[in-house]
Coordinates of C-alpha atoms in Angstrom, one line a residue:
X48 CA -13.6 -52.5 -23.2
X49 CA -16.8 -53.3 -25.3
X50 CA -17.5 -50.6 -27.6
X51 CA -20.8 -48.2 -27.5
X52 CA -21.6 -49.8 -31.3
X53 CA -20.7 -53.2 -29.9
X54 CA -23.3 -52.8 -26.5
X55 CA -25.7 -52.1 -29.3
X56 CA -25.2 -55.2 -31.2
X57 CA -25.3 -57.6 -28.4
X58 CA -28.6 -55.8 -27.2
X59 CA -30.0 -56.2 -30.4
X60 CA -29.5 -59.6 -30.7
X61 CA -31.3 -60.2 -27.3
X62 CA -34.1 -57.9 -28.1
X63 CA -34.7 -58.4 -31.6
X64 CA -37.8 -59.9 -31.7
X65 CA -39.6 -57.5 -29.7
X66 CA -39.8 -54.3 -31.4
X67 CA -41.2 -55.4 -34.7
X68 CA -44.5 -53.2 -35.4
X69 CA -45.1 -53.8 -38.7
X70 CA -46.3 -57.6 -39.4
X71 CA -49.4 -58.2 -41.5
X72 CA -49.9 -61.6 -40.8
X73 CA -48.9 -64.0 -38.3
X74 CA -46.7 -66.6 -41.1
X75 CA -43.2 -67.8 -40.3
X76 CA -42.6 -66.2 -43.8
X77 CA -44.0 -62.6 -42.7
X78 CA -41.8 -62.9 -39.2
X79 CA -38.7 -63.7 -41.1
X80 CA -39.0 -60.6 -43.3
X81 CA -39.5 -58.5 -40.6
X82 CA -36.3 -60.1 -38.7
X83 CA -34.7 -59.0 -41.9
X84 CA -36.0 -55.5 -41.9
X85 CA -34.8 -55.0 -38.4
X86 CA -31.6 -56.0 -38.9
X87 CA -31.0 -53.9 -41.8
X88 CA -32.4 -50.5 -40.1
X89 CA -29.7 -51.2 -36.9
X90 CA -26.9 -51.6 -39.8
X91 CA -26.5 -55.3 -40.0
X92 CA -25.7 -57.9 -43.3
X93 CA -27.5 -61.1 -42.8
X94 CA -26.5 -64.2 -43.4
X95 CA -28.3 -67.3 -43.1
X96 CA -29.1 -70.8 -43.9
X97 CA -33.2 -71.2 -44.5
X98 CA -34.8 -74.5 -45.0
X99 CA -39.2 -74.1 -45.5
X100 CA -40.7 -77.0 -43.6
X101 CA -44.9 -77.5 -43.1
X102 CA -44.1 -76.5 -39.5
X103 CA -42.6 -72.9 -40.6
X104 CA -39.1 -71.8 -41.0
X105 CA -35.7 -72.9 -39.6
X106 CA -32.9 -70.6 -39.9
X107 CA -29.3 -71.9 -38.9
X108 CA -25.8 -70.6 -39.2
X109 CA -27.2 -67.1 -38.5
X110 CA -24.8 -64.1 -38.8
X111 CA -25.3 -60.8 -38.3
X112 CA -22.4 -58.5 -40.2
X113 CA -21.9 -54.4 -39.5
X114 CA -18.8 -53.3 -41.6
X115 CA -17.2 -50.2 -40.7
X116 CA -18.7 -46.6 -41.5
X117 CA -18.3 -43.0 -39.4
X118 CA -20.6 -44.0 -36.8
X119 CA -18.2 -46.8 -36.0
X120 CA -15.3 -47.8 -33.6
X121 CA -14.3 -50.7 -35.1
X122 CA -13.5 -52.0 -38.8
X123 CA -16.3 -55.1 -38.5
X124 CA -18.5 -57.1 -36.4
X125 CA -19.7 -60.2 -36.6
X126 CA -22.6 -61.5 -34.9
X127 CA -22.9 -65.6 -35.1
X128 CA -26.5 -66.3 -33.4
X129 CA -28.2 -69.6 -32.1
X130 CA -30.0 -71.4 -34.9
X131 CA -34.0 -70.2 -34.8
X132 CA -37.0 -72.1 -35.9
X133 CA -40.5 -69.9 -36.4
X134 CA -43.1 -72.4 -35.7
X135 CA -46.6 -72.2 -37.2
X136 CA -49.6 -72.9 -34.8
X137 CA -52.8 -74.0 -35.5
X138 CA -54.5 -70.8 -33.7
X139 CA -52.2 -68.7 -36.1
X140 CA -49.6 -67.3 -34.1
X141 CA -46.0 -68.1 -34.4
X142 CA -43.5 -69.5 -32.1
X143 CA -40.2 -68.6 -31.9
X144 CA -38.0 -71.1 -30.7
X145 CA -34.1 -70.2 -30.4
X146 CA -31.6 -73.5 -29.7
X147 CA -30.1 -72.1 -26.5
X148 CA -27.7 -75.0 -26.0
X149 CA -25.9 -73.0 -29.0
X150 CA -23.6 -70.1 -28.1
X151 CA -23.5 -66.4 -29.4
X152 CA -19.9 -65.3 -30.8
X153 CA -19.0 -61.9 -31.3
X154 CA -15.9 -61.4 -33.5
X155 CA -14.9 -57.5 -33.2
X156 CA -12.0 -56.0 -36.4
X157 CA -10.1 -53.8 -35.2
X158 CA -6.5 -52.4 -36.7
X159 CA -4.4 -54.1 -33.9
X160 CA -6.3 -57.7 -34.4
X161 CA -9.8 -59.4 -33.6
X162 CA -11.1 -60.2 -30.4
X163 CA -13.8 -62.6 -29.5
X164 CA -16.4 -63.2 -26.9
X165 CA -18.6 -66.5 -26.7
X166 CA -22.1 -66.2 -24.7
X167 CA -24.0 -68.4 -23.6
X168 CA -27.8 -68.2 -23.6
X169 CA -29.3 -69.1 -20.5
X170 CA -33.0 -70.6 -20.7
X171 CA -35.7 -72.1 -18.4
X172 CA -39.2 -73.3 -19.6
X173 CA -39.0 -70.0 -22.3
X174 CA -41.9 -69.2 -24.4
X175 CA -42.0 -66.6 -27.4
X176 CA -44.8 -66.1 -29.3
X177 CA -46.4 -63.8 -31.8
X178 CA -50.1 -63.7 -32.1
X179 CA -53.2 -61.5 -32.4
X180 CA -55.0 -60.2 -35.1
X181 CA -54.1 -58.9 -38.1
X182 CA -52.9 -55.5 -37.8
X183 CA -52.4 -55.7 -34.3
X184 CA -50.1 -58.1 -33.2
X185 CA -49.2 -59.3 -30.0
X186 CA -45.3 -60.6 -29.1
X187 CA -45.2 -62.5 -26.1
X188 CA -42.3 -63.9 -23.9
X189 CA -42.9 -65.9 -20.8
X190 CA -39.8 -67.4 -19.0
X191 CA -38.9 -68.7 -15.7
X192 CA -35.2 -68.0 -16.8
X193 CA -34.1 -66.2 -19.5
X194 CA -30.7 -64.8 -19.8
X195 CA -26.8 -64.3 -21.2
X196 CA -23.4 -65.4 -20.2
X197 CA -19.9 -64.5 -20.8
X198 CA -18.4 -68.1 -21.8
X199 CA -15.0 -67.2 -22.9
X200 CA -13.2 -64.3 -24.4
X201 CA -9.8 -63.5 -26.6
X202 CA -8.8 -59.9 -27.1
X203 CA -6.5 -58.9 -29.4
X204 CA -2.8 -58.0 -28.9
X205 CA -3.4 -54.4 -28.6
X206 CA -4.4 -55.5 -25.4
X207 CA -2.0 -55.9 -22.3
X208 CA -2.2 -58.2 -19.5
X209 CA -3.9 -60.7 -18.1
X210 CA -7.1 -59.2 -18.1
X211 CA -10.7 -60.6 -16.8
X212 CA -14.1 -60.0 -17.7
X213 CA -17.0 -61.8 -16.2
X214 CA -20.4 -60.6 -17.0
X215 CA -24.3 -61.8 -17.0
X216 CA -27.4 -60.8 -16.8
X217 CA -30.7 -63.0 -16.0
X218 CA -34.4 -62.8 -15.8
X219 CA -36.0 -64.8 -13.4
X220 CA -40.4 -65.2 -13.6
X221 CA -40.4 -63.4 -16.8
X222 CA -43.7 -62.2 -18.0
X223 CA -43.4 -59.8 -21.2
X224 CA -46.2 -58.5 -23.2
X225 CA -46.2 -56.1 -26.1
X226 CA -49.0 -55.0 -28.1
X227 CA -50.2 -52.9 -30.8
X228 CA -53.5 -51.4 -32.5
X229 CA -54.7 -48.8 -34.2
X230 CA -54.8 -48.4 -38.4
X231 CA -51.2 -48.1 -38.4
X232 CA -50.2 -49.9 -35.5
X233 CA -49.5 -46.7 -33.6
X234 CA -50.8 -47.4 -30.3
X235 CA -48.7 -49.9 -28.7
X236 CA -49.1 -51.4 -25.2
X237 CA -46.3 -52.8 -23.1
X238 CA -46.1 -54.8 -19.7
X239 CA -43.3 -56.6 -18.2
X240 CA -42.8 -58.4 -15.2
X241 CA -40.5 -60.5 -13.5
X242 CA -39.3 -61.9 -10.1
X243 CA -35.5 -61.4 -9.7
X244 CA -33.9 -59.3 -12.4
X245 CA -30.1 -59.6 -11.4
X246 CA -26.8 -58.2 -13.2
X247 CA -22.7 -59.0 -12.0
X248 CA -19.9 -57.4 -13.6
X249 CA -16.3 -58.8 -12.4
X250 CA -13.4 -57.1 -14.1
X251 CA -9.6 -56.4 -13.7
X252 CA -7.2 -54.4 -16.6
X253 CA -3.4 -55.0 -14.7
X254 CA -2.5 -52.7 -17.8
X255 CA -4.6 -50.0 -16.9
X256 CA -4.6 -51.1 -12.9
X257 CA -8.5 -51.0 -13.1
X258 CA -10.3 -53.7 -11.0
X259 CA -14.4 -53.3 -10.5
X260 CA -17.2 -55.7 -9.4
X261 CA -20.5 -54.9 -9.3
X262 CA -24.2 -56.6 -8.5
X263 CA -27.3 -55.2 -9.2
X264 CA -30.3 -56.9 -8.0
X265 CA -34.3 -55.8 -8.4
X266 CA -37.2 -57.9 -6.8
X267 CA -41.1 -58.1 -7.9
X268 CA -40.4 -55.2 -11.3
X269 CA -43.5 -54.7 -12.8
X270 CA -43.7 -52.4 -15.7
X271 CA -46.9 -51.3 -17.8
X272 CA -46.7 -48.6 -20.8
X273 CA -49.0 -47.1 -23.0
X274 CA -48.6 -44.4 -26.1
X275 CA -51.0 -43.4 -28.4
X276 CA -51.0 -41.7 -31.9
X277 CA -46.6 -43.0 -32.2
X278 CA -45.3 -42.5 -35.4
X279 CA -42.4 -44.8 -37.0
X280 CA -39.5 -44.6 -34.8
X281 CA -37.6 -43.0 -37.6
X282 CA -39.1 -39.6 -36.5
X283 CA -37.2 -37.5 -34.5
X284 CA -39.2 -34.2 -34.0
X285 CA -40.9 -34.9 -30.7
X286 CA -42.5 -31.1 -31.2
X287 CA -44.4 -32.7 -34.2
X288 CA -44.9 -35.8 -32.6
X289 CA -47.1 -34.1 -29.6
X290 CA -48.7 -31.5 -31.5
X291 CA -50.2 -34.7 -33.6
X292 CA -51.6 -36.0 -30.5
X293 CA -48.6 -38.6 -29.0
X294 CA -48.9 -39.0 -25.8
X295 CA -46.9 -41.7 -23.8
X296 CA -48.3 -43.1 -20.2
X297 CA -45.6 -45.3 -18.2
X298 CA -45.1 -46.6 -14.9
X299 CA -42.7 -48.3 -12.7
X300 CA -42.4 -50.3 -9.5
X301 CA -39.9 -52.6 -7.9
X302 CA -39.8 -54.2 -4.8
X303 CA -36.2 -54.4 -2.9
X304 CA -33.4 -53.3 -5.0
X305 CA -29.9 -52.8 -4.3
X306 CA -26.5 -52.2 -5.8
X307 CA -23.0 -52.8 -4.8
X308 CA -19.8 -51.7 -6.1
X309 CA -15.8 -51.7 -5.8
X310 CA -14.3 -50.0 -7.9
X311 CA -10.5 -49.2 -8.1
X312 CA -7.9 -47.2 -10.4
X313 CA -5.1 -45.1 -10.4
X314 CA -7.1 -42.5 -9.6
X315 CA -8.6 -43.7 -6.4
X316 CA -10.9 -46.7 -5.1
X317 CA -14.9 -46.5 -5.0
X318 CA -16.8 -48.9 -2.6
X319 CA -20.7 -48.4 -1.3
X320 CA -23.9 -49.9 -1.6
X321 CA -27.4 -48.1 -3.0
X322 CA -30.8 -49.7 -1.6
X323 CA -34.1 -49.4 -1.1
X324 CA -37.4 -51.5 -0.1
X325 CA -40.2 -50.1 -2.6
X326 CA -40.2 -47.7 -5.4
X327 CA -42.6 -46.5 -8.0
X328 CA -42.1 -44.5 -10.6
X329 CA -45.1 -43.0 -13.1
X330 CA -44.8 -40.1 -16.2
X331 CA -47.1 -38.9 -18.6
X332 CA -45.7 -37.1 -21.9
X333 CA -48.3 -35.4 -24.2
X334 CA -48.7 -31.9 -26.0
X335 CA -49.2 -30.2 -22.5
X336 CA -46.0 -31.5 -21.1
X337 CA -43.9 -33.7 -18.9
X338 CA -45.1 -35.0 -15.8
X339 CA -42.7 -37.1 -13.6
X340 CA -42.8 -38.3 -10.0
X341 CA -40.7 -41.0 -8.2
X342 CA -40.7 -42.4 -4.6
X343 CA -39.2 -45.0 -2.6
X344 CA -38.8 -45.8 1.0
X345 CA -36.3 -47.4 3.4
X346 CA -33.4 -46.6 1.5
X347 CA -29.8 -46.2 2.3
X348 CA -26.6 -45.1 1.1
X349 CA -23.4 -46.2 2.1
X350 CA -20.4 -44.9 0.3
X351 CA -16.2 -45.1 1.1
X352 CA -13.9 -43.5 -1.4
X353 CA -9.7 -42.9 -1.0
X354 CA -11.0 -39.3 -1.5
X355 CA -13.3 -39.0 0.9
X356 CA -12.0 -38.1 4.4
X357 CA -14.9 -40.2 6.2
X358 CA -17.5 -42.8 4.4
X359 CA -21.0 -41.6 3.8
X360 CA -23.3 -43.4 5.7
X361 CA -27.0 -42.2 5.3
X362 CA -30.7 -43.8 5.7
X363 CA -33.9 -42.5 5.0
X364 CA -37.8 -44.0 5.5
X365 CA -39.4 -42.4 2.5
X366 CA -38.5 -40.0 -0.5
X367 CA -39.9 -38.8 -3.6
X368 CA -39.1 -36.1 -6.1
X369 CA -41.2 -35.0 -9.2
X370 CA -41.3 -31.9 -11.6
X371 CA -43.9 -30.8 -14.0
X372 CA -42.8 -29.6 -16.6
X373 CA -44.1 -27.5 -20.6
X374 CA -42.4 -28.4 -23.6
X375 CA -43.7 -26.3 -26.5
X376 CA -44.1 -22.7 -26.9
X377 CA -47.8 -22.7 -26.7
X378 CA -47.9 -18.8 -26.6
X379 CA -50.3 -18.7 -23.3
X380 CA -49.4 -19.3 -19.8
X381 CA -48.3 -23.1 -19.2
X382 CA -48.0 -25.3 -15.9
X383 CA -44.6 -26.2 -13.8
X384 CA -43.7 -27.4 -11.1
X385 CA -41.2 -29.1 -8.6
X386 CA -42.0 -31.2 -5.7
X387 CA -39.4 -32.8 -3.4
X388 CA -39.5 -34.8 -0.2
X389 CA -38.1 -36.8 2.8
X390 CA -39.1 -38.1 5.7
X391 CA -36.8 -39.1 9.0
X392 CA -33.4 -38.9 7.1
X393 CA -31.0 -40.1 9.4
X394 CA -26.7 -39.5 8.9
X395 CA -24.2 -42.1 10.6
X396 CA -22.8 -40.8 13.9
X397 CA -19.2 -40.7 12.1
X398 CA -20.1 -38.6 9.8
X399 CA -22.3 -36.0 11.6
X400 CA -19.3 -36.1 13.8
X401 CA -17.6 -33.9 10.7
X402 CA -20.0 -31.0 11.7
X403 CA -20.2 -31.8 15.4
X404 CA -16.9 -32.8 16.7
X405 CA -18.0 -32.6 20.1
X406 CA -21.3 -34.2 19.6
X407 CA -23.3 -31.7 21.4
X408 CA -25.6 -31.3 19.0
X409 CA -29.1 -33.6 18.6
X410 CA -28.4 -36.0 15.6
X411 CA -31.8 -36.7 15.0
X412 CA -34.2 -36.8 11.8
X413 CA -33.9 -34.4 9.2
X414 CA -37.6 -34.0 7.5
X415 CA -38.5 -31.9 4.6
X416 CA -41.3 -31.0 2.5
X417 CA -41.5 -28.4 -0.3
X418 CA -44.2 -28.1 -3.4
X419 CA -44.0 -25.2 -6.0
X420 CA -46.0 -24.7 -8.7
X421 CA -47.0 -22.2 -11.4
X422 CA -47.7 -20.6 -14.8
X423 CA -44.4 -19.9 -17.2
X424 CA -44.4 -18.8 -20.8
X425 CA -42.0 -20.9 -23.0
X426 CA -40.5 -18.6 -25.4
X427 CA -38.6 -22.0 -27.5
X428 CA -39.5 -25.5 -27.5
X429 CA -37.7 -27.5 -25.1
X430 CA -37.7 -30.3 -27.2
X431 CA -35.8 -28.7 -30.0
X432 CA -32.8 -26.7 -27.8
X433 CA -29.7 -26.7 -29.3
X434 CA -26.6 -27.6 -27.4
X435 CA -24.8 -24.1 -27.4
X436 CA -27.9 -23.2 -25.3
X437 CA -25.6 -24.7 -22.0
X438 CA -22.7 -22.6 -23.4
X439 CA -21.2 -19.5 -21.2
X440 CA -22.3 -17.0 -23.8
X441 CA -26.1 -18.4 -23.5
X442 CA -26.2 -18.6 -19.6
X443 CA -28.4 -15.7 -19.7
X444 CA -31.3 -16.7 -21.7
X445 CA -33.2 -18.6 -20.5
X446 CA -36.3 -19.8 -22.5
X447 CA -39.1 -18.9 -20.7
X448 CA -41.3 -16.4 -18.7
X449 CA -42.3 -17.1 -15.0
X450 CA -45.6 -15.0 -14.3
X451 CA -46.5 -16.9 -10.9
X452 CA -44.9 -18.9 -8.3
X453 CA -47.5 -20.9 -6.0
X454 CA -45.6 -21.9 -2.7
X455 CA -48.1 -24.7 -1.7
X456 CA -46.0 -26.3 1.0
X457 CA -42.8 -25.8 2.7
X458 CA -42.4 -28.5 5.7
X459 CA -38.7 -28.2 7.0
X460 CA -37.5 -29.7 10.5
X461 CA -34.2 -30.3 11.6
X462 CA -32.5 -30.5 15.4
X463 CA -35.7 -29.6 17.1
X464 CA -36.4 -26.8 14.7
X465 CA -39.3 -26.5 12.2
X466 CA -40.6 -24.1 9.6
X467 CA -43.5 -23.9 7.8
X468 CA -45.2 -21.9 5.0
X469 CA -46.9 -20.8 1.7
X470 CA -48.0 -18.3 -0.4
X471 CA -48.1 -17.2 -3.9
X472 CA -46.4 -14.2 -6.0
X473 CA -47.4 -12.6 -9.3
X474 CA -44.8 -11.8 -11.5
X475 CA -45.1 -8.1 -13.6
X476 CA -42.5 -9.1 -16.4
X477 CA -43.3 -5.5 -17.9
X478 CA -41.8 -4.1 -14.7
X479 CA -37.9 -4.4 -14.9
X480 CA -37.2 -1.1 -13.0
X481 CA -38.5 -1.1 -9.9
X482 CA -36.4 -4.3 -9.0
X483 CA -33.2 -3.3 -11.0
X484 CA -34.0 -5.0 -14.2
X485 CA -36.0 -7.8 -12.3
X486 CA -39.5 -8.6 -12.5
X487 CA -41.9 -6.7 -10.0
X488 CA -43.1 -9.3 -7.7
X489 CA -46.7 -8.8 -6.4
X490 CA -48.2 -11.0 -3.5
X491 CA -47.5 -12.5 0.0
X492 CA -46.3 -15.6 1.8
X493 CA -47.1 -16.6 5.4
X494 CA -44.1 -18.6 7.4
X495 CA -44.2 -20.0 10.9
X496 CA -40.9 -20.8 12.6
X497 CA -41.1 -22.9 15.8
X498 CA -37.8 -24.0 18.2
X499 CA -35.3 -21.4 16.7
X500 CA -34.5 -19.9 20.4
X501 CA -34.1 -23.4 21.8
X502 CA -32.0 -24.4 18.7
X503 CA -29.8 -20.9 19.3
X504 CA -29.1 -22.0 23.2
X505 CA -27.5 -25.3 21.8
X506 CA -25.5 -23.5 19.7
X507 CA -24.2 -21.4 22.0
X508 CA -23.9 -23.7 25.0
X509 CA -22.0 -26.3 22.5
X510 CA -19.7 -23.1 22.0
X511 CA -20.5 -23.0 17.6
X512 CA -21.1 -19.3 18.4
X513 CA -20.5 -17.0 21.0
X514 CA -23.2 -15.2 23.3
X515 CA -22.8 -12.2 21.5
X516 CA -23.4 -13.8 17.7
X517 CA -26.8 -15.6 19.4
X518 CA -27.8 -11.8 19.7
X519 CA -27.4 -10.7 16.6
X520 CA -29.5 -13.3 15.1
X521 CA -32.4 -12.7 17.6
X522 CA -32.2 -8.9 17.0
X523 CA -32.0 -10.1 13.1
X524 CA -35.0 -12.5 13.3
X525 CA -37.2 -9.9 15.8
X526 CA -36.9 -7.9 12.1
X527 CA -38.7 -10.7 9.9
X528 CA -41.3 -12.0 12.6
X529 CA -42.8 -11.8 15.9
X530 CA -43.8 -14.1 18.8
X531 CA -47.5 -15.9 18.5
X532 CA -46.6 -18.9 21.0
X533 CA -44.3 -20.7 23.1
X534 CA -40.7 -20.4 21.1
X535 CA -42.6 -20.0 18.0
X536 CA -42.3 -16.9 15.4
X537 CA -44.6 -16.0 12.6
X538 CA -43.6 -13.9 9.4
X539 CA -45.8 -12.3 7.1
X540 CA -43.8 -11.1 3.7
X541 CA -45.8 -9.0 1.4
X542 CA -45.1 -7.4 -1.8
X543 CA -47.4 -4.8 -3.1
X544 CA -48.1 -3.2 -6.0
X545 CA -46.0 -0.3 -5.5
X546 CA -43.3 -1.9 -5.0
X547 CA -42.8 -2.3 -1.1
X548 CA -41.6 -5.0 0.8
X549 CA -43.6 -5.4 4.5
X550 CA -42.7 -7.5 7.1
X551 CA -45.8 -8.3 9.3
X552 CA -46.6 -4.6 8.3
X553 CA -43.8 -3.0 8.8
X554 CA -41.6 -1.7 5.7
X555 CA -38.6 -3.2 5.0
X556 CA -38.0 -1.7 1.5

């Protein structure tokens, strides 16, 4: 299989050109030196041919070399690339032009032999060009194909078997922008667009009885990102970073998307299919957190496994999910929240069958709603957590402080049944007696719980409990609220100051 080091290498050498932030001006000779600089911070030896022409630069028998070191799972790798030419223009950009009727080899050392993969570029009507003022360039790509290929391959005899490997990946309606500004280039700007944005993988290992195909296929992806006040990309301490004024703006949306597997090994076959109609995606990073929210709508989930007794068979109209979340330890109360949703979730008769043999029971849409929010002291910086921190012996700590938990919505509804409510609590962190070592909550919430009784007759009358059990959880819910309409139940919760708990007034602790 293709190495961690190796994925890296081949990504490099169809990225390359654009990540560069550091070009002063827009000369073939300035772009070449920067191709250079690149290559040596990812590791990489180059070799190269260069002829100097009054158009620019031509580079041919390109190599890319990375010899072995720690970091490494193989003894050597060479990269052969396409011959390049940077092209001068008279507005004073520069073009780069690749020859993609070449092909990309990829020779891989390793102790049992060498094995080799030839790619193919794949190209229509492709444009790269790097232009804008000095200081603040611009790199763009515009393609109405752009891609790679697995040609051929030859592994080496530590290998067993007839094995097969068919890959590629293509971009179709490219449009790519990247830009920078500021004194040190420290603002960049990044859009990207495309049509069809589609990925196969074919693959079968006799020796290891491993067989897996899968597609992946995104429609109308348009991408825009922003960040402000980066650093070089050498830094590591996001704390720093933040505190200095970074801040990082993104989002995301796709049209249809959808991807389909079958996968099989010893251990068991995988088969399903992942979809959905519309997404979007946006986050914000700066000193005063992380804020992330996702949605999508008609999506479905179809999913049959050796492992599984039945296969998962599940749609839903719309979903999102999003948290807010601090960082750094700011020493004041700091924002956080959670905020999931989903709207007529529907499961496949033949699985809902698993909870409802006899199919008494309404299979109809499952909806839900819930919102939280509220203010949390972060003792560490999240940013800076070391991994022992997910250890057993550190289970306990956890880094932060809540002082108040906001309850803004909470929309459940399920077989006929609904609840609904909200409230807020105050947290007295100094108080860890009163609640055996827990904080002393202070506050109320208000909940309204409509269809329960009906829900509790279909239950019995499809025999899941007897008459009896129905009762008890009458008598148990006549404790927690009381009757304000037709088959609907109110609860107030409160929490006071001195400790009590009070049901709709009446003291339950």
């Amino acid at each position: 299989m293709i190495s961690k080091k190796l994925f890296t290498g081949i990504v490099f050498v169809i990225c390359t050109f654009a990540y560069s932030q550091t070009y002063a001006q827009m000369t073939a000779t300035i772009v070449w030196d920067e191709i250079k600089q690149i290559a040596s911070e990812n590791g990489f030896k180059i070799s190269a041919i260069i002829n100097q022409s009054a158009e620019g630069i031509d580079i041919e028998e390109f190599s890319l070399i990375n010899k072995a070191s720690e970091n490494n799972e193989f003894e050597r790798l060479e990269i052969e690339l396409v011959d390049i030419a940077l092209l001068e223009r008279s507005d004073g950009s520069v073009e780069i032009r690749p020859d993609y009727d070449q092909e990309i080899t990829i020779k891989v050392y390793e102790g049992n032999g060498v094995s080799s993969f030839v790619i193919n570029p794949l190209s229509d009507n492709t444009n790269m060009i790097i232009s804008g003022k000095v200081g603040a360039p611009d790199f763009q790509i515009s393609s109405s194909l752009l891609g790679v290929e697995l040609n051929e391959y030859e592994l080496s005899s530590g290998y067993q078997g007839n094995e097969l490997f068919e890959a590629r990946i293509t971009l179709d309606g490219l449009n790519s922008t990247q830009a920078f500004a500021g004194t040190k280039q420290n603002n960049p700007k990044s859009s990207f667009k495309a049509d069809f944005v589609k990925l196969f993988l074919n693959f079968d290992i006799p020796d290891e009885q491993t067989t897996g195909l899968i597609n992946y296929q995104l429609e109308d992806i348009l991408v825009v990102s922003r960040q402000d006040n980066s650093v070089s990309s050498n830094s590591a301490n996001l704390q720093l970073l933040l505190e200095n004024g970074y801040n990082a703006l993104g989002s995301y949306s796709v049209g249809k998307g959808s991807v389909e597997f079958d996968l099989s090994s010893p251990d068991g076959s995988l088969k399903g299919r992942l979809a959905s109609e519309k997404s979007n995606v946006s986050s914000s990073l700066t000193e005063d957190g992380l804020i992330f929210d996702a949605y999508f709508s008609n999506g479905l989930l179809k999913l049959s496994a050796s492992v599984l007794p039945i296969p998962i068979d599940i749609s839903v109209k719309n979903a999102n999910y999003g948290i807010t979340l601090p960082l750094i330890n700011k020493d004041k109360p700091q924002n956080f929240g959670v905020r999931l949703g989903i709207s007529d979730l529907l499961i496949a008769q033949d699985l809902w069958g698993l909870f409802d043999p006899s199919n008494r029971l309404s299979n109809g849409p499952i909806n839900a709603k819930i919102f939280l929010s509220g203010k949390a002291n972060l003792f560490e910086n999240l940013t800076e957590l070391s991994t022992d921190f997910y250890e057993e012996n550190y289970s306990s700590q956890i880094p932060l402080e809540v002082e108040e938990i906001h309850l803004e919505k909470l929309d459940l509804s399920i077989m006929g049944t609904s609840l609904r409510g909200q409230g807020k609590l105050t947290l007295d962190n100094e108080d860890l007696i009163t609640y055996d070592g827990y904080p002393k909550p202070v506050g109320s919430a208000e909940f309204v719980l409509s269809g329960v009784n009906a829900l509790v007759d279909k239950f019995i009358n499809s025999g899941f409990i007897d008459p009896d059990t129905g009762m008890g959880a009458r008598m148990m819910l006549s404790m927690f609220a009381i009757p304000t309409g037709d088959d609907e139940l109110t609860s107030k919760i409160e929490f006071n100051s001195l400790g009590q708990v009070l049901a709709n007034g009446q003291r339950l602790r």
